[in-house]
Coordinates of C-alpha atoms and ligand atoms in Angstrom, one line a residue:
X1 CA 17.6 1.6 -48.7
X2 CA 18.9 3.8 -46.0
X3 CA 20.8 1.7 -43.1
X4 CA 18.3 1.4 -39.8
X5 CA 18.3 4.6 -37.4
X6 CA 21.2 4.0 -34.5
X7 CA 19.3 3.4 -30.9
X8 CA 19.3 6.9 -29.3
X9 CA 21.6 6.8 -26.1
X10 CA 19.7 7.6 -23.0
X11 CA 20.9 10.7 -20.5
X12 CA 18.4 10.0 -17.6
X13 CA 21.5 9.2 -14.8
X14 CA 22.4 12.4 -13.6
X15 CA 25.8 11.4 -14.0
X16 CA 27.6 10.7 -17.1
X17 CA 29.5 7.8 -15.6
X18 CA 25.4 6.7 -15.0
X19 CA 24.5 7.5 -18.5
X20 CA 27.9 4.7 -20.0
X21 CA 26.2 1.9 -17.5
X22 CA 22.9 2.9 -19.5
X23 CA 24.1 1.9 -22.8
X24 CA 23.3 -1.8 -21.3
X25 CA 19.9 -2.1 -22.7
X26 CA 18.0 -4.7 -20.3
X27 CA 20.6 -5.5 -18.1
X28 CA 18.5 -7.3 -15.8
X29 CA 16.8 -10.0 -18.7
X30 CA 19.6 -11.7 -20.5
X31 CA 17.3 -12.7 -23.2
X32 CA 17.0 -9.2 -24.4
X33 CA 19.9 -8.0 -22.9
X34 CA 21.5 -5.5 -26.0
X35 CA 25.0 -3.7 -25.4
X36 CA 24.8 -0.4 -27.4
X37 CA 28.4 0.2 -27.5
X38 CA 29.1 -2.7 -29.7
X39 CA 32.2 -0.6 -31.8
X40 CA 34.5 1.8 -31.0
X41 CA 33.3 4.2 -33.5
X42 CA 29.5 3.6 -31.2
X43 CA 31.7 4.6 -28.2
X44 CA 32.5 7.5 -30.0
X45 CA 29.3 8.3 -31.0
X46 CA 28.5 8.3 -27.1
X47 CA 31.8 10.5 -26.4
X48 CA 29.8 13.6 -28.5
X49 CA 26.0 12.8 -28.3
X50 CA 26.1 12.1 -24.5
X51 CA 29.9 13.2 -22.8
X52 CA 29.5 16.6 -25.1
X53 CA 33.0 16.1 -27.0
X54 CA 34.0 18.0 -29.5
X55 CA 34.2 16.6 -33.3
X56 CA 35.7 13.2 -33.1
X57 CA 36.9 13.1 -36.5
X58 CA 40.3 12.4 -36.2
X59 CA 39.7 9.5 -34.0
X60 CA 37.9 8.1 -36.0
X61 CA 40.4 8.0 -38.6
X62 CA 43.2 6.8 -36.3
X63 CA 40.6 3.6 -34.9
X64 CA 40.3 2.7 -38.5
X65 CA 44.6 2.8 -39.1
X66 CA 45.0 0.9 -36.0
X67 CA 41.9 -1.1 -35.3
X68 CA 43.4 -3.7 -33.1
X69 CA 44.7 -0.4 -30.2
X70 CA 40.8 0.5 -31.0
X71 CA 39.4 -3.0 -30.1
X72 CA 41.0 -2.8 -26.7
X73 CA 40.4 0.4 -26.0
X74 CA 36.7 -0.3 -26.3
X75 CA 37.1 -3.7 -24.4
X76 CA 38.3 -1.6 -21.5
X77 CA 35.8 1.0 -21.6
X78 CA 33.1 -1.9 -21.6
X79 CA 35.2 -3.4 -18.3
X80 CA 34.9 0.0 -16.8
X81 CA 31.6 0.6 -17.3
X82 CA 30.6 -2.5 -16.0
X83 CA 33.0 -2.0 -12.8
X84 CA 31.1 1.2 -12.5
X85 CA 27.9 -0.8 -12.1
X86 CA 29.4 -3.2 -9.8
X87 CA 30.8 -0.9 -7.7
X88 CA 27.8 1.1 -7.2
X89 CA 25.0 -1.5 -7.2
X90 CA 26.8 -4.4 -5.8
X91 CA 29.5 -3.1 -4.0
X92 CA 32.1 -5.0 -5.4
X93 CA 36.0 -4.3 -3.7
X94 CA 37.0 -5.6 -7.1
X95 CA 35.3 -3.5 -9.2
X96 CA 36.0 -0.8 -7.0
X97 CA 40.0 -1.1 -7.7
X98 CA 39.6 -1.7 -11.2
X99 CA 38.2 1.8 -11.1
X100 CA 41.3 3.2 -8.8
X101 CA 43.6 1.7 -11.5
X102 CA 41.9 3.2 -14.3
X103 CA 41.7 6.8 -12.9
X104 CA 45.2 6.1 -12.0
X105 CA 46.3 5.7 -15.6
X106 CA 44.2 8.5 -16.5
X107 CA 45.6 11.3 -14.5
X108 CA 49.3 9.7 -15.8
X109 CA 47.6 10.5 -19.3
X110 CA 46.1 14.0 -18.5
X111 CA 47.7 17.7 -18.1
X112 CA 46.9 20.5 -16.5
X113 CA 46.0 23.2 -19.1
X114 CA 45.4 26.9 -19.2
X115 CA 42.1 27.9 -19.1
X116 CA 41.8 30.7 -22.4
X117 CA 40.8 33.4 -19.9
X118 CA 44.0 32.4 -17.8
X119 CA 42.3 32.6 -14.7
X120 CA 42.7 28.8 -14.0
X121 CA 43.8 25.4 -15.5
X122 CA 41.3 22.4 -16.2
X123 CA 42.8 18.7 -16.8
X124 CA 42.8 17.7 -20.5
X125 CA 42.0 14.8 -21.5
X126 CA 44.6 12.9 -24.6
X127 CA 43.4 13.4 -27.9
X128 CA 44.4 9.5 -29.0
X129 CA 42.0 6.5 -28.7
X130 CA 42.8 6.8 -25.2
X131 CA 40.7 9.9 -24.8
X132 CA 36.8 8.3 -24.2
X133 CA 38.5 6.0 -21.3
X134 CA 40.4 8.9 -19.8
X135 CA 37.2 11.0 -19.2
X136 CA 35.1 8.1 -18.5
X137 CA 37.8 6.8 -16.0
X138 CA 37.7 10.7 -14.7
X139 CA 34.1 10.5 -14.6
X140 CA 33.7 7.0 -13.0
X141 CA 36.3 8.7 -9.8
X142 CA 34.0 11.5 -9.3
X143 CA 30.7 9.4 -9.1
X144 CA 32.4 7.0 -6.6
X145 CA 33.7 9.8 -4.4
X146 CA 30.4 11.5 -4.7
X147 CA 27.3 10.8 -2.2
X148 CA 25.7 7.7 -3.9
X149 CA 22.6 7.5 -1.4
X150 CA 20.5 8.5 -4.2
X151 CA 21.7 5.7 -7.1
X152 CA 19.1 3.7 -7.5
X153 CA 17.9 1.5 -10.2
X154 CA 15.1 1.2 -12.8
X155 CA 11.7 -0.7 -10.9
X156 CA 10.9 -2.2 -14.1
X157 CA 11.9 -6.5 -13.8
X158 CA 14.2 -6.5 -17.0
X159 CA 15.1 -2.4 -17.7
X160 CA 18.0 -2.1 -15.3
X161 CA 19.0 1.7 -16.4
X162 CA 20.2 3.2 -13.0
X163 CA 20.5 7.1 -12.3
X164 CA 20.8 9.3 -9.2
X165 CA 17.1 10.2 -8.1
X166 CA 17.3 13.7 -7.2
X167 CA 13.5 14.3 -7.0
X168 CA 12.5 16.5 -4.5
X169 CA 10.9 13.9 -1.9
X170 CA 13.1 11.2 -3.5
X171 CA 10.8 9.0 -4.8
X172 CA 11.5 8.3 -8.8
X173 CA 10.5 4.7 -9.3
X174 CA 11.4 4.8 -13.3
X175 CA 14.5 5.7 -15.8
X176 CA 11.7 7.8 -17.5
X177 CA 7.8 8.4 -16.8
X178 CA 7.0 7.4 -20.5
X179 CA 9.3 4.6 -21.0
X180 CA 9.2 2.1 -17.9
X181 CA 6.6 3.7 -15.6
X182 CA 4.2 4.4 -18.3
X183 CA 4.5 0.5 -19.7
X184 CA 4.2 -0.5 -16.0
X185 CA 1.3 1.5 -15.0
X186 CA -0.5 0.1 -18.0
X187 CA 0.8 -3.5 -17.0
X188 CA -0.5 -3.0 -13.7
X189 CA -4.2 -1.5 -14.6
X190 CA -4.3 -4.5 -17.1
X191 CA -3.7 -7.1 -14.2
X192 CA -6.5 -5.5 -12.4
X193 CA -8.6 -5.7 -15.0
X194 CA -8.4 -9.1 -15.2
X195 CA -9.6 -9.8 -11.4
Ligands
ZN1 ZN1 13.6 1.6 -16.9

């Protein structure tokens, strides 16, 4: 029997520091609540599918000779990602230096490498299991140093997927028209109904 399909990460955010806070599915209903990244070989799943990496082969083969350096690197990626939430949506200080610290460390870890045309240089990220925190810590600086007046979260009660609503007049209500707004809209006309 083949193994069941993986979940499909979302890109709805606008931001790929957005699109790692998605990979909470249900955030807002513990009961259903499901983290996505539950392994560090999901996490680099999400470093190609969604942050556009290149072949992650070789990572994968270093998690599995040191799996222990692998478990923490995910643990800190997961206590990023949620700082990124908290700073954003709940304005946490805390979470907000837990951020500075982390794209502290990865600039330490990063170097400034020739473009191939030569015009310019473009910061590269370390090819170890740090890598996928690196960017993401790169990532996360750039959302919170970036005009957040447009984060906003899903309206659905329990969906809790956030993005940056750059709709022309502003006024996306959903993570995605079919997903949540379709399942509320029918929600809402059955409530009606029922009047
Ligand atoms: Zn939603």
């Amino acid at each position: 029997m083949d193994a069941p399909a993986k979940p499909a990460f979302p890109k709805v955010a606008g931001h790929l520091a957005l699109d790692l806070v998605d990979t909470v599915h249900w955030r807002l209903d513990d009961a259903r609540s499901i983290d996505t990244l539950p392994t560090f070989d999901e996490l680099l799943r999400w470093s190609t599918e969604i942050a556009g990496c290149a072949d992650l082969g070789d990572l994968r083969a270093a998690a599995v000779e040191v799996p222990d350096v692998a478990a923490r690197e995910l643990a800190a990626v997961i206590r990023l990602r949620e700082a990124i939430y908290e700073a954003v949506f709940q304005g946490s200080d805390t979470a907000v230096d837990l951020v500075a610290t982390e794209y502290a460390g990865a600039v330490q870890r990063s170097s400034l490498v020739r473009d191939p045309d030569q015009s310019s240089w473009t910061w590269s990220v370390p090819t170890g299991l740090t890598g996928p925190r690196t960017l993401i810590a790169r990532e996360a600086q750039d959302l919170l140093t970036s005009d957040l007046s447009r984060a906003r979260q899903c309206g659905d009660d329990a969906c809790g997927w956030v993005y940056l609503d750059t709709s022309p007049r502003h006024n996306r209500i959903w993570c995605t028209a079919a997903g949540c707004g379709n399942r509320n809209r029918v929600a809402r006309h059955q409530a009606r109904k029922q009047h």
